[in-house]
Amino acid sequence: MERIKSYESLSSAELIINQLEREVDQFDQQRYLIELRKRDSLELIRQQNEIESLQTKIGELNHQTKNHISFDQIIAELRVISPFVRELSYAQTYISNFDKIDTIAVFRMQWDSSLDSIAITSEEDRLRNWLSIQLREQPFVLERN
């Protein structure tokens, strides 16, 4: 301080050291960076949760696609291989043994009235074999209407 006063041009100058203010600015910057990191971490967690949710949905859709049956194709082929079927209905049915839930394809057929029960049984056996090939080991039930 004495040295400053020894210079004539600096005799009226005043030296102020703002070290505390500088430390406060650094502290604010650090706090700001910590808040940014925290916000980014929360955003990253949210995005990871969203990705997991979307992956689960994709898995469900893939499972549904795998179990999808082209009813139009089944009808077209069935008309050719079994002219005795008068009506066909199809539904995916949920079944449960209370431990797990599964779906099963249910086909219900109405047969030509000219067929006797032996012929119907024979046709049903033939169509069961054909459906097992068409459905690629997917579980199904064949019922009479």
PDB file of C-alpha atoms in Angstrom:
ATOM      1  CA  MET A   1       0.000   0.000   0.000  1.00  0.00           C
ATOM      2  CA  GLU A   2       2.883   2.335   0.878  1.00  0.00           C
ATOM      3  CA  ARG A   3       4.511   1.571  -2.390  1.00  0.00           C
ATOM      4  CA  ILE A   4       1.445   2.710  -4.347  1.00  0.00           C
ATOM      5  CA  LYS A   5       1.399   6.048  -2.551  1.00  0.00           C
ATOM      6  CA  SER A   6       5.044   6.591  -3.486  1.00  0.00           C
ATOM      7  CA  TYR A   7       3.946   7.027  -7.108  1.00  0.00           C
ATOM      8  CA  GLU A   8       2.552  10.482  -7.635  1.00  0.00           C
ATOM      9  CA  SER A   9       0.057   9.435 -10.308  1.00  0.00           C
ATOM     10  CA  LEU A  10      -1.295   6.678  -8.040  1.00  0.00           C
ATOM     11  CA  SER A  11      -1.441   8.735  -4.854  1.00  0.00           C
ATOM     12  CA  SER A  12      -5.221   9.049  -5.008  1.00  0.00           C
ATOM     13  CA  ALA A  13      -5.723   5.435  -6.196  1.00  0.00           C
ATOM     14  CA  GLU A  14      -7.397   2.959  -3.928  1.00  0.00           C
ATOM     15  CA  LEU A  15      -6.631  -0.784  -3.981  1.00  0.00           C
ATOM     16  CA  ILE A  16      -9.617  -3.037  -3.344  1.00  0.00           C
ATOM     17  CA  ILE A  17      -9.178  -6.823  -3.268  1.00  0.00           C
ATOM     18  CA  ASN A  18     -12.372  -8.690  -4.093  1.00  0.00           C
ATOM     19  CA  GLN A  19     -11.192 -12.200  -3.388  1.00  0.00           C
ATOM     20  CA  LEU A  20     -14.405 -13.156  -1.594  1.00  0.00           C
ATOM     21  CA  GLU A  21     -16.513 -12.053  -4.563  1.00  0.00           C
ATOM     22  CA  ARG A  22     -14.412 -14.178  -6.886  1.00  0.00           C
ATOM     23  CA  GLU A  23     -14.790 -17.195  -4.594  1.00  0.00           C
ATOM     24  CA  VAL A  24     -18.559 -16.649  -4.505  1.00  0.00           C
ATOM     25  CA  ASP A  25     -18.644 -16.589  -8.331  1.00  0.00           C
ATOM     26  CA  GLN A  26     -16.692 -19.844  -8.452  1.00  0.00           C
ATOM     27  CA  PHE A  27     -19.043 -21.371  -5.897  1.00  0.00           C
ATOM     28  CA  ASP A  28     -22.060 -20.282  -7.974  1.00  0.00           C
ATOM     29  CA  GLN A  29     -20.499 -21.764 -11.098  1.00  0.00           C
ATOM     30  CA  GLN A  30     -19.825 -25.051  -9.325  1.00  0.00           C
ATOM     31  CA  ARG A  31     -23.370 -25.136  -7.984  1.00  0.00           C
ATOM     32  CA  TYR A  32     -24.675 -24.421 -11.481  1.00  0.00           C
ATOM     33  CA  LEU A  33     -22.573 -27.269 -12.943  1.00  0.00           C
ATOM     34  CA  ILE A  34     -23.800 -29.644 -10.235  1.00  0.00           C
ATOM     35  CA  GLU A  35     -27.407 -28.722 -11.033  1.00  0.00           C
ATOM     36  CA  LEU A  36     -26.756 -29.262 -14.749  1.00  0.00           C
ATOM     37  CA  ARG A  37     -25.266 -32.701 -14.080  1.00  0.00           C
ATOM     38  CA  LYS A  38     -28.183 -33.620 -11.845  1.00  0.00           C
ATOM     39  CA  ARG A  39     -30.687 -32.478 -14.467  1.00  0.00           C
ATOM     40  CA  ASP A  40     -28.818 -34.365 -17.191  1.00  0.00           C
ATOM     41  CA  SER A  41     -28.702 -37.489 -15.014  1.00  0.00           C
ATOM     42  CA  LEU A  42     -32.452 -37.307 -14.425  1.00  0.00           C
ATOM     43  CA  GLU A  43     -33.039 -36.829 -18.147  1.00  0.00           C
ATOM     44  CA  LEU A  44     -30.802 -39.800 -18.918  1.00  0.00           C
ATOM     45  CA  ILE A  45     -32.705 -41.991 -16.432  1.00  0.00           C
ATOM     46  CA  ARG A  46     -36.017 -40.866 -17.957  1.00  0.00           C
ATOM     47  CA  GLN A  47     -34.763 -41.708 -21.446  1.00  0.00           C
ATOM     48  CA  GLN A  48     -33.487 -45.113 -20.309  1.00  0.00           C
ATOM     49  CA  ASN A  49     -36.892 -45.876 -18.775  1.00  0.00           C
ATOM     50  CA  GLU A  50     -38.593 -44.818 -21.988  1.00  0.00           C
ATOM     51  CA  ILE A  51     -36.247 -47.043 -24.027  1.00  0.00           C
ATOM     52  CA  GLU A  52     -36.997 -50.015 -21.766  1.00  0.00           C
ATOM     53  CA  SER A  53     -40.726 -49.367 -22.097  1.00  0.00           C
ATOM     54  CA  LEU A  54     -40.474 -49.183 -25.884  1.00  0.00           C
ATOM     55  CA  GLN A  55     -38.384 -52.369 -26.002  1.00  0.00           C
ATOM     56  CA  THR A  56     -41.081 -54.130 -23.971  1.00  0.00           C
ATOM     57  CA  LYS A  57     -43.744 -52.919 -26.416  1.00  0.00           C
ATOM     58  CA  ILE A  58     -41.632 -54.088 -29.362  1.00  0.00           C
ATOM     59  CA  GLY A  59     -41.323 -57.509 -27.745  1.00  0.00           C
ATOM     60  CA  GLU A  60     -45.091 -57.692 -27.257  1.00  0.00           C
ATOM     61  CA  LEU A  61     -45.714 -56.658 -30.863  1.00  0.00           C
ATOM     62  CA  ASN A  62     -43.201 -59.225 -32.126  1.00  0.00           C
ATOM     63  CA  HIS A  63     -44.998 -61.893 -30.097  1.00  0.00           C
ATOM     64  CA  GLN A  64     -48.349 -60.809 -31.545  1.00  0.00           C
ATOM     65  CA  THR A  65     -46.930 -60.819 -35.073  1.00  0.00           C
ATOM     66  CA  LYS A  66     -45.505 -64.289 -34.556  1.00  0.00           C
ATOM     67  CA  ASN A  67     -48.935 -65.506 -33.435  1.00  0.00           C
ATOM     68  CA  HIS A  68     -50.795 -63.676 -36.216  1.00  0.00           C
ATOM     69  CA  ILE A  69     -52.853 -65.938 -38.424  1.00  0.00           C
ATOM     70  CA  SER A  70     -53.849 -64.870 -41.915  1.00  0.00           C
ATOM     71  CA  PHE A  71     -57.530 -65.730 -41.793  1.00  0.00           C
ATOM     72  CA  ASP A  72     -58.002 -64.829 -45.471  1.00  0.00           C
ATOM     73  CA  GLN A  73     -55.304 -67.303 -46.470  1.00  0.00           C
ATOM     74  CA  ILE A  74     -56.768 -70.047 -44.237  1.00  0.00           C
ATOM     75  CA  ILE A  75     -60.220 -69.537 -45.792  1.00  0.00           C
ATOM     76  CA  ALA A  76     -58.882 -69.574 -49.353  1.00  0.00           C
ATOM     77  CA  GLU A  77     -56.949 -72.811 -48.828  1.00  0.00           C
ATOM     78  CA  LEU A  78     -59.696 -74.437 -46.761  1.00  0.00           C
ATOM     79  CA  ARG A  79     -62.233 -73.845 -49.515  1.00  0.00           C
ATOM     80  CA  VAL A  80     -60.036 -75.892 -51.877  1.00  0.00           C
ATOM     81  CA  ILE A  81     -59.042 -78.746 -49.570  1.00  0.00           C
ATOM     82  CA  SER A  82     -62.375 -79.253 -47.816  1.00  0.00           C
ATOM     83  CA  PRO A  83     -65.490 -78.368 -49.771  1.00  0.00           C
ATOM     84  CA  PHE A  84     -67.662 -79.752 -46.937  1.00  0.00           C
ATOM     85  CA  VAL A  85     -67.030 -76.794 -44.626  1.00  0.00           C
ATOM     86  CA  ARG A  86     -70.001 -74.411 -44.817  1.00  0.00           C
ATOM     87  CA  GLU A  87     -68.821 -71.854 -42.303  1.00  0.00           C
ATOM     88  CA  LEU A  88     -65.629 -71.121 -40.402  1.00  0.00           C
ATOM     89  CA  SER A  89     -65.107 -68.809 -37.459  1.00  0.00           C
ATOM     90  CA  TYR A  90     -61.798 -67.958 -35.840  1.00  0.00           C
ATOM     91  CA  ALA A  91     -60.815 -66.187 -32.619  1.00  0.00           C
ATOM     92  CA  GLN A  92     -57.792 -65.795 -30.387  1.00  0.00           C
ATOM     93  CA  THR A  93     -58.909 -66.818 -26.891  1.00  0.00           C
ATOM     94  CA  TYR A  94     -57.151 -66.144 -23.617  1.00  0.00           C
ATOM     95  CA  ILE A  95     -56.702 -69.105 -21.293  1.00  0.00           C
ATOM     96  CA  SER A  96     -55.199 -69.233 -17.822  1.00  0.00           C
ATOM     97  CA  ASN A  97     -54.247 -71.863 -15.282  1.00  0.00           C
ATOM     98  CA  PHE A  98     -53.963 -69.007 -12.733  1.00  0.00           C
ATOM     99  CA  ASP A  99     -50.166 -69.182 -12.920  1.00  0.00           C
ATOM    100  CA  LYS A 100     -49.840 -67.776 -16.427  1.00  0.00           C
ATOM    101  CA  ILE A 101     -52.011 -66.409 -19.203  1.00  0.00           C
ATOM    102  CA  ASP A 102     -51.746 -67.693 -22.748  1.00  0.00           C
ATOM    103  CA  THR A 103     -53.663 -67.342 -25.993  1.00  0.00           C
ATOM    104  CA  ILE A 104     -54.970 -70.104 -28.187  1.00  0.00           C
ATOM    105  CA  ALA A 105     -56.475 -70.010 -31.671  1.00  0.00           C
ATOM    106  CA  VAL A 106     -60.009 -71.407 -31.754  1.00  0.00           C
ATOM    107  CA  PHE A 107     -61.498 -72.528 -35.080  1.00  0.00           C
ATOM    108  CA  ARG A 108     -65.183 -73.395 -35.182  1.00  0.00           C
ATOM    109  CA  MET A 109     -66.521 -75.166 -38.270  1.00  0.00           C
ATOM    110  CA  GLN A 110     -69.976 -75.798 -39.530  1.00  0.00           C
ATOM    111  CA  TRP A 111     -70.114 -78.841 -41.775  1.00  0.00           C
ATOM    112  CA  ASP A 112     -72.278 -79.661 -44.756  1.00  0.00           C
ATOM    113  CA  SER A 113     -75.455 -81.335 -43.499  1.00  0.00           C
ATOM    114  CA  SER A 114     -75.003 -84.202 -45.980  1.00  0.00           C
ATOM    115  CA  LEU A 115     -71.990 -85.535 -43.990  1.00  0.00           C
ATOM    116  CA  ASP A 116     -72.487 -88.179 -41.325  1.00  0.00           C
ATOM    117  CA  SER A 117     -70.571 -88.093 -38.017  1.00  0.00           C
ATOM    118  CA  ILE A 118     -67.897 -90.561 -39.224  1.00  0.00           C
ATOM    119  CA  ALA A 119     -67.134 -88.415 -42.286  1.00  0.00           C
ATOM    120  CA  ILE A 120     -67.066 -85.268 -40.126  1.00  0.00           C
ATOM    121  CA  THR A 121     -64.619 -86.896 -37.684  1.00  0.00           C
ATOM    122  CA  SER A 122     -62.395 -87.956 -40.577  1.00  0.00           C
ATOM    123  CA  GLU A 123     -62.484 -84.445 -42.091  1.00  0.00           C
ATOM    124  CA  GLU A 124     -61.729 -82.870 -38.699  1.00  0.00           C
ATOM    125  CA  ASP A 125     -58.665 -85.104 -38.264  1.00  0.00           C
ATOM    126  CA  ARG A 126     -57.453 -84.161 -41.724  1.00  0.00           C
ATOM    127  CA  LEU A 127     -58.009 -80.441 -41.041  1.00  0.00           C
ATOM    128  CA  ARG A 128     -56.256 -80.665 -37.643  1.00  0.00           C
ATOM    129  CA  ASN A 129     -53.169 -82.034 -39.393  1.00  0.00           C
ATOM    130  CA  TRP A 130     -53.366 -79.337 -42.046  1.00  0.00           C
ATOM    131  CA  LEU A 131     -53.846 -76.554 -39.466  1.00  0.00           C
ATOM    132  CA  SER A 132     -50.904 -77.771 -37.388  1.00  0.00           C
ATOM    133  CA  ILE A 133     -48.705 -77.324 -40.473  1.00  0.00           C
ATOM    134  CA  GLN A 134     -50.209 -73.917 -41.275  1.00  0.00           C
ATOM    135  CA  LEU A 135     -49.890 -72.598 -37.715  1.00  0.00           C
ATOM    136  CA  ARG A 136     -46.298 -73.802 -37.206  1.00  0.00           C
ATOM    137  CA  GLU A 137     -46.739 -75.501 -33.829  1.00  0.00           C
ATOM    138  CA  GLN A 138     -48.984 -72.740 -32.513  1.00  0.00           C
ATOM    139  CA  PRO A 139     -51.650 -74.155 -30.182  1.00  0.00           C
ATOM    140  CA  PHE A 140     -55.186 -74.279 -31.550  1.00  0.00           C
ATOM    141  CA  VAL A 141     -58.554 -75.900 -30.964  1.00  0.00           C
ATOM    142  CA  LEU A 142     -60.888 -77.169 -33.667  1.00  0.00           C
ATOM    143  CA  GLU A 143     -64.560 -77.244 -32.689  1.00  0.00           C
ATOM    144  CA  ARG A 144     -67.833 -78.118 -34.368  1.00  0.00           C
ATOM    145  CA  ASN A 145     -70.555 -75.553 -34.628  1.00  0.00           C
TER     146      ASN A 145
END
